[in-house]
PDB file of C-alpha atoms in Angstrom:
ATOM      1  CA  UNK A   1    -146.403-158.916  21.296  1.00  0.00           C
ATOM      2  CA  UNK A   2    -142.824-158.925  21.570  1.00  0.00           C
ATOM      3  CA  UNK A   3    -142.630-159.538  25.382  1.00  0.00           C
ATOM      4  CA  UNK A   4    -145.092-162.589  24.693  1.00  0.00           C
ATOM      5  CA  UNK A   5    -143.047-163.880  22.098  1.00  0.00           C
ATOM      6  CA  UNK A   6    -139.833-163.958  24.424  1.00  0.00           C
ATOM      7  CA  UNK A   7    -141.872-165.774  26.805  1.00  0.00           C
ATOM      8  CA  UNK A   8    -142.009-162.957  29.491  1.00  0.00           C
ATOM      9  CA  UNK A   9    -145.725-162.683  29.354  1.00  0.00           C
ATOM     10  CA  UNK A  10    -148.492-165.273  28.858  1.00  0.00           C
ATOM     11  CA  UNK A  11    -149.951-165.260  25.531  1.00  0.00           C
ATOM     12  CA  UNK A  12    -152.920-162.878  25.225  1.00  0.00           C
ATOM     13  CA  UNK A  13    -152.015-160.920  28.389  1.00  0.00           C
ATOM     14  CA  UNK A  14    -150.794-157.449  28.628  1.00  0.00           C
ATOM     15  CA  UNK A  15    -149.286-155.775  31.514  1.00  0.00           C
ATOM     16  CA  UNK A  16    -150.116-152.101  32.465  1.00  0.00           C
ATOM     17  CA  UNK A  17    -147.702-149.996  34.221  1.00  0.00           C
ATOM     18  CA  UNK A  18    -147.763-149.510  38.018  1.00  0.00           C
ATOM     19  CA  UNK A  19    -149.303-146.228  39.001  1.00  0.00           C
ATOM     20  CA  UNK A  20    -147.370-143.416  40.499  1.00  0.00           C
ATOM     21  CA  UNK A  21    -149.583-143.810  43.752  1.00  0.00           C
ATOM     22  CA  UNK A  22    -148.606-147.584  43.876  1.00  0.00           C
ATOM     23  CA  UNK A  23    -144.865-146.866  43.409  1.00  0.00           C
ATOM     24  CA  UNK A  24    -144.682-144.073  46.012  1.00  0.00           C
ATOM     25  CA  UNK A  25    -146.896-146.001  48.540  1.00  0.00           C
ATOM     26  CA  UNK A  26    -144.616-149.083  48.067  1.00  0.00           C
ATOM     27  CA  UNK A  27    -141.349-147.083  48.700  1.00  0.00           C
ATOM     28  CA  UNK A  28    -142.823-145.457  51.899  1.00  0.00           C
ATOM     29  CA  UNK A  29    -143.857-148.775  53.226  1.00  0.00           C
ATOM     30  CA  UNK A  30    -140.347-150.246  52.542  1.00  0.00           C
ATOM     31  CA  UNK A  31    -138.743-147.441  54.505  1.00  0.00           C
ATOM     32  CA  UNK A  32    -141.137-146.457  57.366  1.00  0.00           C
ATOM     33  CA  UNK A  33    -143.693-148.262  59.431  1.00  0.00           C
ATOM     34  CA  UNK A  34    -147.358-146.745  58.948  1.00  0.00           C
ATOM     35  CA  UNK A  35    -147.415-145.456  62.474  1.00  0.00           C
ATOM     36  CA  UNK A  36    -144.587-143.284  61.710  1.00  0.00           C
ATOM     37  CA  UNK A  37    -146.133-141.997  58.488  1.00  0.00           C
ATOM     38  CA  UNK A  38    -149.295-141.190  60.473  1.00  0.00           C
ATOM     39  CA  UNK A  39    -147.465-139.322  63.249  1.00  0.00           C
ATOM     40  CA  UNK A  40    -145.314-137.523  60.798  1.00  0.00           C
ATOM     41  CA  UNK A  41    -148.023-136.142  58.327  1.00  0.00           C
ATOM     42  CA  UNK A  42    -151.164-134.353  59.656  1.00  0.00           C
ATOM     43  CA  UNK A  43    -153.444-135.052  56.691  1.00  0.00           C
ATOM     44  CA  UNK A  44    -152.750-138.157  54.389  1.00  0.00           C
ATOM     45  CA  UNK A  45    -155.655-138.877  51.887  1.00  0.00           C
ATOM     46  CA  UNK A  46    -157.515-142.030  52.244  1.00  0.00           C
ATOM     47  CA  UNK A  47    -156.509-143.603  48.969  1.00  0.00           C
ATOM     48  CA  UNK A  48    -152.968-143.021  49.782  1.00  0.00           C
ATOM     49  CA  UNK A  49    -153.299-144.528  53.299  1.00  0.00           C
ATOM     50  CA  UNK A  50    -154.805-147.817  51.909  1.00  0.00           C
ATOM     51  CA  UNK A  51    -152.175-148.026  49.454  1.00  0.00           C
ATOM     52  CA  UNK A  52    -149.425-147.621  52.018  1.00  0.00           C
ATOM     53  CA  UNK A  53    -150.927-150.084  54.402  1.00  0.00           C
ATOM     54  CA  UNK A  54    -151.439-152.458  51.406  1.00  0.00           C
ATOM     55  CA  UNK A  55    -147.777-152.373  50.559  1.00  0.00           C
ATOM     56  CA  UNK A  56    -146.810-152.541  54.176  1.00  0.00           C
ATOM     57  CA  UNK A  57    -147.835-156.416  54.507  1.00  0.00           C
ATOM     58  CA  UNK A  58    -145.334-158.971  53.404  1.00  0.00           C
ATOM     59  CA  UNK A  59    -145.678-160.374  49.899  1.00  0.00           C
ATOM     60  CA  UNK A  60    -143.850-163.656  49.934  1.00  0.00           C
ATOM     61  CA  UNK A  61    -144.960-166.871  51.613  1.00  0.00           C
ATOM     62  CA  UNK A  62    -141.643-167.032  53.458  1.00  0.00           C
ATOM     63  CA  UNK A  63    -142.193-163.565  54.918  1.00  0.00           C
ATOM     64  CA  UNK A  64    -145.957-164.271  55.762  1.00  0.00           C
ATOM     65  CA  UNK A  65    -144.810-167.421  57.572  1.00  0.00           C
ATOM     66  CA  UNK A  66    -141.989-165.616  59.411  1.00  0.00           C
ATOM     67  CA  UNK A  67    -144.339-162.846  60.595  1.00  0.00           C
ATOM     68  CA  UNK A  68    -147.304-165.192  61.573  1.00  0.00           C
ATOM     69  CA  UNK A  69    -145.032-167.251  63.862  1.00  0.00           C
ATOM     70  CA  UNK A  70    -143.322-164.209  65.375  1.00  0.00           C
ATOM     71  CA  UNK A  71    -142.785-164.770  69.363  1.00  0.00           C
ATOM     72  CA  UNK A  72    -143.307-161.567  71.264  1.00  0.00           C
ATOM     73  CA  UNK A  73    -141.253-163.218  74.194  1.00  0.00           C
ATOM     74  CA  UNK A  74    -144.367-163.592  76.273  1.00  0.00           C
ATOM     75  CA  UNK A  75    -144.879-167.311  76.782  1.00  0.00           C
ATOM     76  CA  UNK A  76    -148.306-168.737  77.002  1.00  0.00           C
ATOM     77  CA  UNK A  77    -148.227-172.129  78.699  1.00  0.00           C
ATOM     78  CA  UNK A  78    -151.685-173.163  77.299  1.00  0.00           C
ATOM     79  CA  UNK A  79    -150.127-172.886  73.760  1.00  0.00           C
ATOM     80  CA  UNK A  80    -148.700-176.177  72.431  1.00  0.00           C
ATOM     81  CA  UNK A  81    -145.611-176.455  70.218  1.00  0.00           C
ATOM     82  CA  UNK A  82    -147.711-175.821  66.973  1.00  0.00           C
ATOM     83  CA  UNK A  83    -149.133-172.567  68.616  1.00  0.00           C
ATOM     84  CA  UNK A  84    -152.525-173.964  69.045  1.00  0.00           C
ATOM     85  CA  UNK A  85    -154.139-173.340  72.409  1.00  0.00           C
TER      86      UNK A  85
END
């Protein structure tokens, strides 16, 4: 109620704390590529794998645009300037 009064949360909405699994998976995804995690650890429970993969993808629209327009260096002559073939 106090947070809603301060304008931090919409009225009638409560925010639940982030799970320890999500916090840990996000920290792992920030530091290491998922492939390295798979190579390093023999058995990773499936729910943990899913959360690491989830947090491995970019969150902001700017990052999504940057990764979606990533050029691997190989040029495709059939592709136009907009990336459409």
